Amino acid sequence: MPNGPLSLPARLCLLAWDLDPTRAAPVVRAGALADLARRGLLVDDDGIVTPRDLDSRTGDPALDGLLELVGESFPHGWRTWVTLHARYTLDAVREHLVAEGVLRAEKHRVLGVFPSVDHVLADTARADALRLEARRVLSGAAAPGDVSDTTATALTLAAAADLPLPASGTPPTPQASPAFMTILHELETALRDTAPAGSAPRAR
């Protein structure tokens, strides 16, 4: 990929591209929480999402914004943080993808008065490569040992959110610590609770 690997929430943002923001935001937020937990920057303190170090930063504006939000907010559990102000993280991920050239922001006015921004895919090849990778993994064409933990985690969360993935199948389990897997399970449960009843994955 021309600008380096996509972050976990950025991957989920593109996998959820065709969805309404109200459905996309929780899965992107779950990806950001998982990314920070995997890095050891967010830890579980008796069920509460807790920054390990209030001064730590990743260099990714979406992740750092979430770290700051968690650090300055009233304590909450993982399931609450999947939806609480989740649109903030989605917007930050989109802005970062614009800066990376993956998305393009098109400004316009609603009713000729109110300023608004639409995001469109600028790097369709990059998005297509992500979906092709998902299809290979979920169809069983990729050996489990060849699947990165980032991809496995992204597809696990995408499946829990009932995203319209390009193939059916069970994502491989990330090779991660028991502590991280406990957090991932909490995020999966939260996403299943937010998925519309009766929705079913569909091929793009």
PDB file of C-alpha atoms in Angstrom:
ATOM      1  CA  MET A   1       0.000   0.000   0.000  1.00  0.00           C
ATOM      2  CA  PRO A   2       1.427   3.366  -1.019  1.00  0.00           C
ATOM      3  CA  ASN A   3       1.195   5.154   2.331  1.00  0.00           C
ATOM      4  CA  GLY A   4       1.896   2.258   4.642  1.00  0.00           C
ATOM      5  CA  PRO A   5      -0.471  -0.126   6.408  1.00  0.00           C
ATOM      6  CA  LEU A   6      -3.912   1.049   7.433  1.00  0.00           C
ATOM      7  CA  SER A   7      -4.714   1.261  11.132  1.00  0.00           C
ATOM      8  CA  LEU A   8      -7.303  -1.100  12.581  1.00  0.00           C
ATOM      9  CA  PRO A   9     -10.064   1.551  12.774  1.00  0.00           C
ATOM     10  CA  ALA A  10      -9.196   2.761   9.259  1.00  0.00           C
ATOM     11  CA  ARG A  11      -9.613  -0.777   7.902  1.00  0.00           C
ATOM     12  CA  LEU A  12     -13.001  -1.044   9.575  1.00  0.00           C
ATOM     13  CA  CYS A  13     -13.997   2.372   8.257  1.00  0.00           C
ATOM     14  CA  LEU A  14     -13.413   1.146   4.698  1.00  0.00           C
ATOM     15  CA  LEU A  15     -15.088  -2.224   5.303  1.00  0.00           C
ATOM     16  CA  ALA A  16     -18.129  -0.316   6.599  1.00  0.00           C
ATOM     17  CA  TRP A  17     -17.965   2.231   3.797  1.00  0.00           C
ATOM     18  CA  ASP A  18     -21.414   1.547   2.328  1.00  0.00           C
ATOM     19  CA  LEU A  19     -23.163   1.821   5.686  1.00  0.00           C
ATOM     20  CA  ASP A  20     -24.877   4.735   7.358  1.00  0.00           C
ATOM     21  CA  PRO A  21     -22.562   6.514   9.848  1.00  0.00           C
ATOM     22  CA  THR A  22     -24.781   5.442  12.733  1.00  0.00           C
ATOM     23  CA  ARG A  23     -23.867   1.810  11.956  1.00  0.00           C
ATOM     24  CA  ALA A  24     -20.281   2.489  10.935  1.00  0.00           C
ATOM     25  CA  ALA A  25     -19.326   4.556  13.985  1.00  0.00           C
ATOM     26  CA  PRO A  26     -19.531   1.792  16.643  1.00  0.00           C
ATOM     27  CA  VAL A  27     -17.394  -0.682  14.688  1.00  0.00           C
ATOM     28  CA  VAL A  28     -14.783   1.977  13.922  1.00  0.00           C
ATOM     29  CA  ARG A  29     -14.740   2.937  17.609  1.00  0.00           C
ATOM     30  CA  ALA A  30     -14.373  -0.737  18.584  1.00  0.00           C
ATOM     31  CA  GLY A  31     -11.416  -0.960  16.208  1.00  0.00           C
ATOM     32  CA  ALA A  32      -9.780   2.044  17.843  1.00  0.00           C
ATOM     33  CA  LEU A  33     -10.311   0.598  21.318  1.00  0.00           C
ATOM     34  CA  ALA A  34      -8.851  -2.743  20.212  1.00  0.00           C
ATOM     35  CA  ASP A  35      -5.881  -1.019  18.567  1.00  0.00           C
ATOM     36  CA  LEU A  36      -5.072   0.924  21.731  1.00  0.00           C
ATOM     37  CA  ALA A  37      -5.560  -2.157  23.921  1.00  0.00           C
ATOM     38  CA  ARG A  38      -3.265  -4.205  21.704  1.00  0.00           C
ATOM     39  CA  ARG A  39      -0.592  -1.501  22.026  1.00  0.00           C
ATOM     40  CA  GLY A  40      -0.997  -1.588  25.812  1.00  0.00           C
ATOM     41  CA  LEU A  41      -2.133   2.051  25.934  1.00  0.00           C
ATOM     42  CA  LEU A  42      -5.599   1.169  27.206  1.00  0.00           C
ATOM     43  CA  VAL A  43      -5.901  -1.500  29.875  1.00  0.00           C
ATOM     44  CA  ASP A  44      -8.754  -3.187  31.686  1.00  0.00           C
ATOM     45  CA  ASP A  45      -9.039  -2.164  35.334  1.00  0.00           C
ATOM     46  CA  ASP A  46     -11.771  -4.375  36.778  1.00  0.00           C
ATOM     47  CA  GLY A  47     -13.879  -3.852  33.673  1.00  0.00           C
ATOM     48  CA  ILE A  48     -13.104  -0.144  33.317  1.00  0.00           C
ATOM     49  CA  VAL A  49     -11.263   1.217  30.276  1.00  0.00           C
ATOM     50  CA  THR A  50      -8.165   2.905  31.688  1.00  0.00           C
ATOM     51  CA  PRO A  51      -5.224   4.684  29.994  1.00  0.00           C
ATOM     52  CA  ARG A  52      -1.939   3.139  31.107  1.00  0.00           C
ATOM     53  CA  ASP A  53      -0.157   6.498  30.823  1.00  0.00           C
ATOM     54  CA  LEU A  54      -2.004   9.790  30.329  1.00  0.00           C
ATOM     55  CA  ASP A  55       0.956  11.222  28.392  1.00  0.00           C
ATOM     56  CA  SER A  56       1.284   8.374  25.859  1.00  0.00           C
ATOM     57  CA  ARG A  57       0.593   9.096  22.197  1.00  0.00           C
ATOM     58  CA  THR A  58       0.574   6.989  19.012  1.00  0.00           C
ATOM     59  CA  GLY A  59       0.965   9.678  16.356  1.00  0.00           C
ATOM     60  CA  ASP A  60      -2.394   8.660  14.872  1.00  0.00           C
ATOM     61  CA  PRO A  61      -4.847  11.545  15.450  1.00  0.00           C
ATOM     62  CA  ALA A  62      -7.905   9.296  15.740  1.00  0.00           C
ATOM     63  CA  LEU A  63      -6.271   7.020  18.307  1.00  0.00           C
ATOM     64  CA  ASP A  64      -4.746   9.895  20.242  1.00  0.00           C
ATOM     65  CA  GLY A  65      -8.077  11.690  20.273  1.00  0.00           C
ATOM     66  CA  LEU A  66      -9.724   8.636  21.797  1.00  0.00           C
ATOM     67  CA  LEU A  67      -6.956   8.303  24.385  1.00  0.00           C
ATOM     68  CA  GLU A  68      -7.546  11.912  25.398  1.00  0.00           C
ATOM     69  CA  LEU A  69     -11.314  11.436  25.492  1.00  0.00           C
ATOM     70  CA  VAL A  70     -11.065   8.366  27.721  1.00  0.00           C
ATOM     71  CA  GLY A  71      -8.564  10.066  30.010  1.00  0.00           C
ATOM     72  CA  GLU A  72     -10.766  13.128  30.490  1.00  0.00           C
ATOM     73  CA  SER A  73     -14.112  11.343  30.838  1.00  0.00           C
ATOM     74  CA  PHE A  74     -15.987   9.635  33.628  1.00  0.00           C
ATOM     75  CA  PRO A  75     -14.915   5.963  33.850  1.00  0.00           C
ATOM     76  CA  HIS A  76     -16.802   3.523  31.623  1.00  0.00           C
ATOM     77  CA  GLY A  77     -16.559  -0.107  30.576  1.00  0.00           C
ATOM     78  CA  TRP A  78     -15.594  -1.353  27.116  1.00  0.00           C
ATOM     79  CA  ARG A  79     -19.163  -1.894  25.943  1.00  0.00           C
ATOM     80  CA  THR A  80     -20.144   1.664  26.823  1.00  0.00           C
ATOM     81  CA  TRP A  81     -17.165   3.142  24.990  1.00  0.00           C
ATOM     82  CA  VAL A  82     -18.092   1.301  21.779  1.00  0.00           C
ATOM     83  CA  THR A  83     -21.026   3.700  21.303  1.00  0.00           C
ATOM     84  CA  LEU A  84     -20.334   6.707  23.560  1.00  0.00           C
ATOM     85  CA  HIS A  85     -19.510   9.669  21.285  1.00  0.00           C
ATOM     86  CA  ALA A  86     -18.452   7.098  18.663  1.00  0.00           C
ATOM     87  CA  ARG A  87     -19.034   9.539  15.803  1.00  0.00           C
ATOM     88  CA  TYR A  88     -16.027  11.549  17.040  1.00  0.00           C
ATOM     89  CA  THR A  89     -13.727   8.639  16.248  1.00  0.00           C
ATOM     90  CA  LEU A  90     -15.362   7.947  12.879  1.00  0.00           C
ATOM     91  CA  ASP A  91     -14.925  11.589  11.857  1.00  0.00           C
ATOM     92  CA  ALA A  92     -11.281  11.591  13.005  1.00  0.00           C
ATOM     93  CA  VAL A  93     -10.530   8.399  11.066  1.00  0.00           C
ATOM     94  CA  ARG A  94     -12.124   9.861   7.931  1.00  0.00           C
ATOM     95  CA  GLU A  95     -10.079  13.054   8.276  1.00  0.00           C
ATOM     96  CA  HIS A  96      -6.907  10.988   8.608  1.00  0.00           C
ATOM     97  CA  LEU A  97      -7.839   8.944   5.531  1.00  0.00           C
ATOM     98  CA  VAL A  98      -8.327  12.208   3.630  1.00  0.00           C
ATOM     99  CA  ALA A  99      -4.817  13.282   4.681  1.00  0.00           C
ATOM    100  CA  GLU A 100      -3.506   9.896   3.509  1.00  0.00           C
ATOM    101  CA  GLY A 101      -5.194  10.284   0.130  1.00  0.00           C
ATOM    102  CA  VAL A 102      -7.529   7.327   0.635  1.00  0.00           C
ATOM    103  CA  LEU A 103     -10.623   9.540   0.841  1.00  0.00           C
ATOM    104  CA  ARG A 104     -11.502  12.877  -0.702  1.00  0.00           C
ATOM    105  CA  ALA A 105     -13.582  15.483   1.129  1.00  0.00           C
ATOM    106  CA  GLU A 106     -16.087  17.319  -1.046  1.00  0.00           C
ATOM    107  CA  LYS A 107     -17.629  20.431   0.507  1.00  0.00           C
ATOM    108  CA  HIS A 108     -21.112  21.588  -0.387  1.00  0.00           C
ATOM    109  CA  ARG A 109     -24.081  23.387   1.157  1.00  0.00           C
ATOM    110  CA  VAL A 110     -27.329  21.777   2.232  1.00  0.00           C
ATOM    111  CA  LEU A 111     -30.309  23.789   0.963  1.00  0.00           C
ATOM    112  CA  GLY A 112     -27.743  26.229  -0.353  1.00  0.00           C
ATOM    113  CA  VAL A 113     -27.044  27.465   3.172  1.00  0.00           C
ATOM    114  CA  PHE A 114     -25.633  24.936   5.631  1.00  0.00           C
ATOM    115  CA  PRO A 115     -22.035  23.799   4.991  1.00  0.00           C
ATOM    116  CA  SER A 116     -21.531  20.041   4.779  1.00  0.00           C
ATOM    117  CA  VAL A 117     -18.839  17.598   3.686  1.00  0.00           C
ATOM    118  CA  ASP A 118     -19.220  14.365   1.755  1.00  0.00           C
ATOM    119  CA  HIS A 119     -16.423  11.801   1.756  1.00  0.00           C
ATOM    120  CA  VAL A 120     -15.762   9.769  -1.374  1.00  0.00           C
ATOM    121  CA  LEU A 121     -13.238   7.043  -2.059  1.00  0.00           C
ATOM    122  CA  ALA A 122     -10.187   8.488  -3.796  1.00  0.00           C
ATOM    123  CA  ASP A 123      -7.985   5.390  -3.643  1.00  0.00           C
ATOM    124  CA  THR A 124     -10.352   2.659  -4.786  1.00  0.00           C
ATOM    125  CA  ALA A 125      -7.459   0.257  -5.405  1.00  0.00           C
ATOM    126  CA  ARG A 126      -6.520   0.383  -1.745  1.00  0.00           C
ATOM    127  CA  ALA A 127     -10.090  -0.232  -0.633  1.00  0.00           C
ATOM    128  CA  ASP A 128     -10.475  -3.077  -3.159  1.00  0.00           C
ATOM    129  CA  ALA A 129      -7.242  -4.677  -1.911  1.00  0.00           C
ATOM    130  CA  LEU A 130      -8.622  -4.626   1.630  1.00  0.00           C
ATOM    131  CA  ARG A 131     -11.826  -6.362   0.573  1.00  0.00           C
ATOM    132  CA  LEU A 132      -9.891  -8.879  -1.513  1.00  0.00           C
ATOM    133  CA  GLU A 133      -7.804  -9.728   1.544  1.00  0.00           C
ATOM    134  CA  ALA A 134     -10.997 -10.155   3.583  1.00  0.00           C
ATOM    135  CA  ARG A 135     -12.442 -12.453   0.915  1.00  0.00           C
ATOM    136  CA  ARG A 136      -9.304 -14.636   0.871  1.00  0.00           C
ATOM    137  CA  VAL A 137      -9.284 -14.967   4.651  1.00  0.00           C
ATOM    138  CA  LEU A 138     -12.991 -15.627   5.133  1.00  0.00           C
ATOM    139  CA  SER A 139     -13.227 -18.074   2.224  1.00  0.00           C
ATOM    140  CA  GLY A 140     -10.342 -20.119   3.633  1.00  0.00           C
ATOM    141  CA  ALA A 141      -7.988 -19.357   0.744  1.00  0.00           C
ATOM    142  CA  ALA A 142      -5.428 -17.854   3.136  1.00  0.00           C
ATOM    143  CA  ALA A 143      -3.616 -20.078   5.613  1.00  0.00           C
ATOM    144  CA  PRO A 144      -4.328 -18.992   9.215  1.00  0.00           C
ATOM    145  CA  GLY A 145      -0.616 -18.556   9.843  1.00  0.00           C
ATOM    146  CA  ASP A 146      -0.437 -16.021   7.006  1.00  0.00           C
ATOM    147  CA  VAL A 147      -3.148 -13.795   8.456  1.00  0.00           C
ATOM    148  CA  SER A 148      -1.871 -10.867  10.505  1.00  0.00           C
ATOM    149  CA  ASP A 149      -3.329 -10.201  13.946  1.00  0.00           C
ATOM    150  CA  THR A 150      -4.552  -6.820  12.680  1.00  0.00           C
ATOM    151  CA  THR A 151      -6.516  -8.486   9.884  1.00  0.00           C
ATOM    152  CA  ALA A 152      -7.862 -11.198  12.186  1.00  0.00           C
ATOM    153  CA  THR A 153      -8.992  -8.607  14.733  1.00  0.00           C
ATOM    154  CA  ALA A 154     -10.574  -6.380  12.082  1.00  0.00           C
ATOM    155  CA  LEU A 155     -12.548  -9.264  10.593  1.00  0.00           C
ATOM    156  CA  THR A 156     -13.595 -10.502  14.041  1.00  0.00           C
ATOM    157  CA  LEU A 157     -15.068  -7.093  14.842  1.00  0.00           C
ATOM    158  CA  ALA A 158     -16.572  -6.716  11.373  1.00  0.00           C
ATOM    159  CA  ALA A 159     -18.330 -10.062  11.703  1.00  0.00           C
ATOM    160  CA  ALA A 160     -19.644  -9.154  15.164  1.00  0.00           C
ATOM    161  CA  ALA A 161     -21.070  -5.914  13.734  1.00  0.00           C
ATOM    162  CA  ASP A 162     -22.645  -7.869  10.862  1.00  0.00           C
ATOM    163  CA  LEU A 163     -20.886  -5.779   8.229  1.00  0.00           C
ATOM    164  CA  PRO A 164     -21.516  -6.635   4.563  1.00  0.00           C
ATOM    165  CA  LEU A 165     -18.316  -8.660   4.135  1.00  0.00           C
ATOM    166  CA  PRO A 166     -17.296 -10.024   0.706  1.00  0.00           C
ATOM    167  CA  ALA A 167     -17.439 -13.667   1.830  1.00  0.00           C
ATOM    168  CA  SER A 168     -18.847 -15.794   4.619  1.00  0.00           C
ATOM    169  CA  GLY A 169     -16.701 -17.692   7.058  1.00  0.00           C
ATOM    170  CA  THR A 170     -15.247 -17.523  10.533  1.00  0.00           C
ATOM    171  CA  PRO A 171     -12.306 -15.139  10.994  1.00  0.00           C
ATOM    172  CA  PRO A 172      -9.143 -16.679  12.461  1.00  0.00           C
ATOM    173  CA  THR A 173      -8.469 -15.993  16.124  1.00  0.00           C
ATOM    174  CA  PRO A 174      -5.804 -13.326  16.731  1.00  0.00           C
ATOM    175  CA  GLN A 175      -2.639 -14.578  18.396  1.00  0.00           C
ATOM    176  CA  ALA A 176      -2.878 -12.345  21.431  1.00  0.00           C
ATOM    177  CA  SER A 177      -2.687 -12.369  25.210  1.00  0.00           C
ATOM    178  CA  PRO A 178      -5.618 -13.626  27.298  1.00  0.00           C
ATOM    179  CA  ALA A 179      -6.098 -10.064  28.583  1.00  0.00           C
ATOM    180  CA  PHE A 180      -6.526  -8.723  25.056  1.00  0.00           C
ATOM    181  CA  MET A 181      -8.848 -11.563  24.068  1.00  0.00           C
ATOM    182  CA  THR A 182     -11.068 -10.736  27.050  1.00  0.00           C
ATOM    183  CA  ILE A 183     -11.279  -7.135  25.851  1.00  0.00           C
ATOM    184  CA  LEU A 184     -11.967  -8.280  22.276  1.00  0.00           C
ATOM    185  CA  HIS A 185     -14.824 -10.432  23.543  1.00  0.00           C
ATOM    186  CA  GLU A 186     -16.336  -7.387  25.284  1.00  0.00           C
ATOM    187  CA  LEU A 187     -16.079  -5.382  22.052  1.00  0.00           C
ATOM    188  CA  GLU A 188     -17.663  -8.201  20.034  1.00  0.00           C
ATOM    189  CA  THR A 189     -20.570  -8.417  22.456  1.00  0.00           C
ATOM    190  CA  ALA A 190     -21.150  -4.669  22.272  1.00  0.00           C
ATOM    191  CA  LEU A 191     -21.149  -4.739  18.462  1.00  0.00           C
ATOM    192  CA  ARG A 192     -23.605  -7.630  18.329  1.00  0.00           C
ATOM    193  CA  ASP A 193     -25.910  -5.563  20.530  1.00  0.00           C
ATOM    194  CA  THR A 194     -25.704  -2.611  18.113  1.00  0.00           C
ATOM    195  CA  ALA A 195     -26.229  -4.627  14.891  1.00  0.00           C
ATOM    196  CA  PRO A 196     -29.736  -4.252  13.426  1.00  0.00           C
ATOM    197  CA  ALA A 197     -32.002  -7.214  14.150  1.00  0.00           C
ATOM    198  CA  GLY A 198     -32.349  -9.559  11.223  1.00  0.00           C
ATOM    199  CA  SER A 199     -29.517  -8.017   9.214  1.00  0.00           C
ATOM    200  CA  ALA A 200     -27.398 -10.344   7.142  1.00  0.00           C
ATOM    201  CA  PRO A 201     -23.998  -9.893   5.489  1.00  0.00           C
ATOM    202  CA  ARG A 202     -24.166  -9.317   1.766  1.00  0.00           C
ATOM    203  CA  ALA A 203     -21.562  -9.462  -0.946  1.00  0.00           C
ATOM    204  CA  ARG A 204     -20.499  -6.147  -2.419  1.00  0.00           C
TER     205      ARG A 204
END
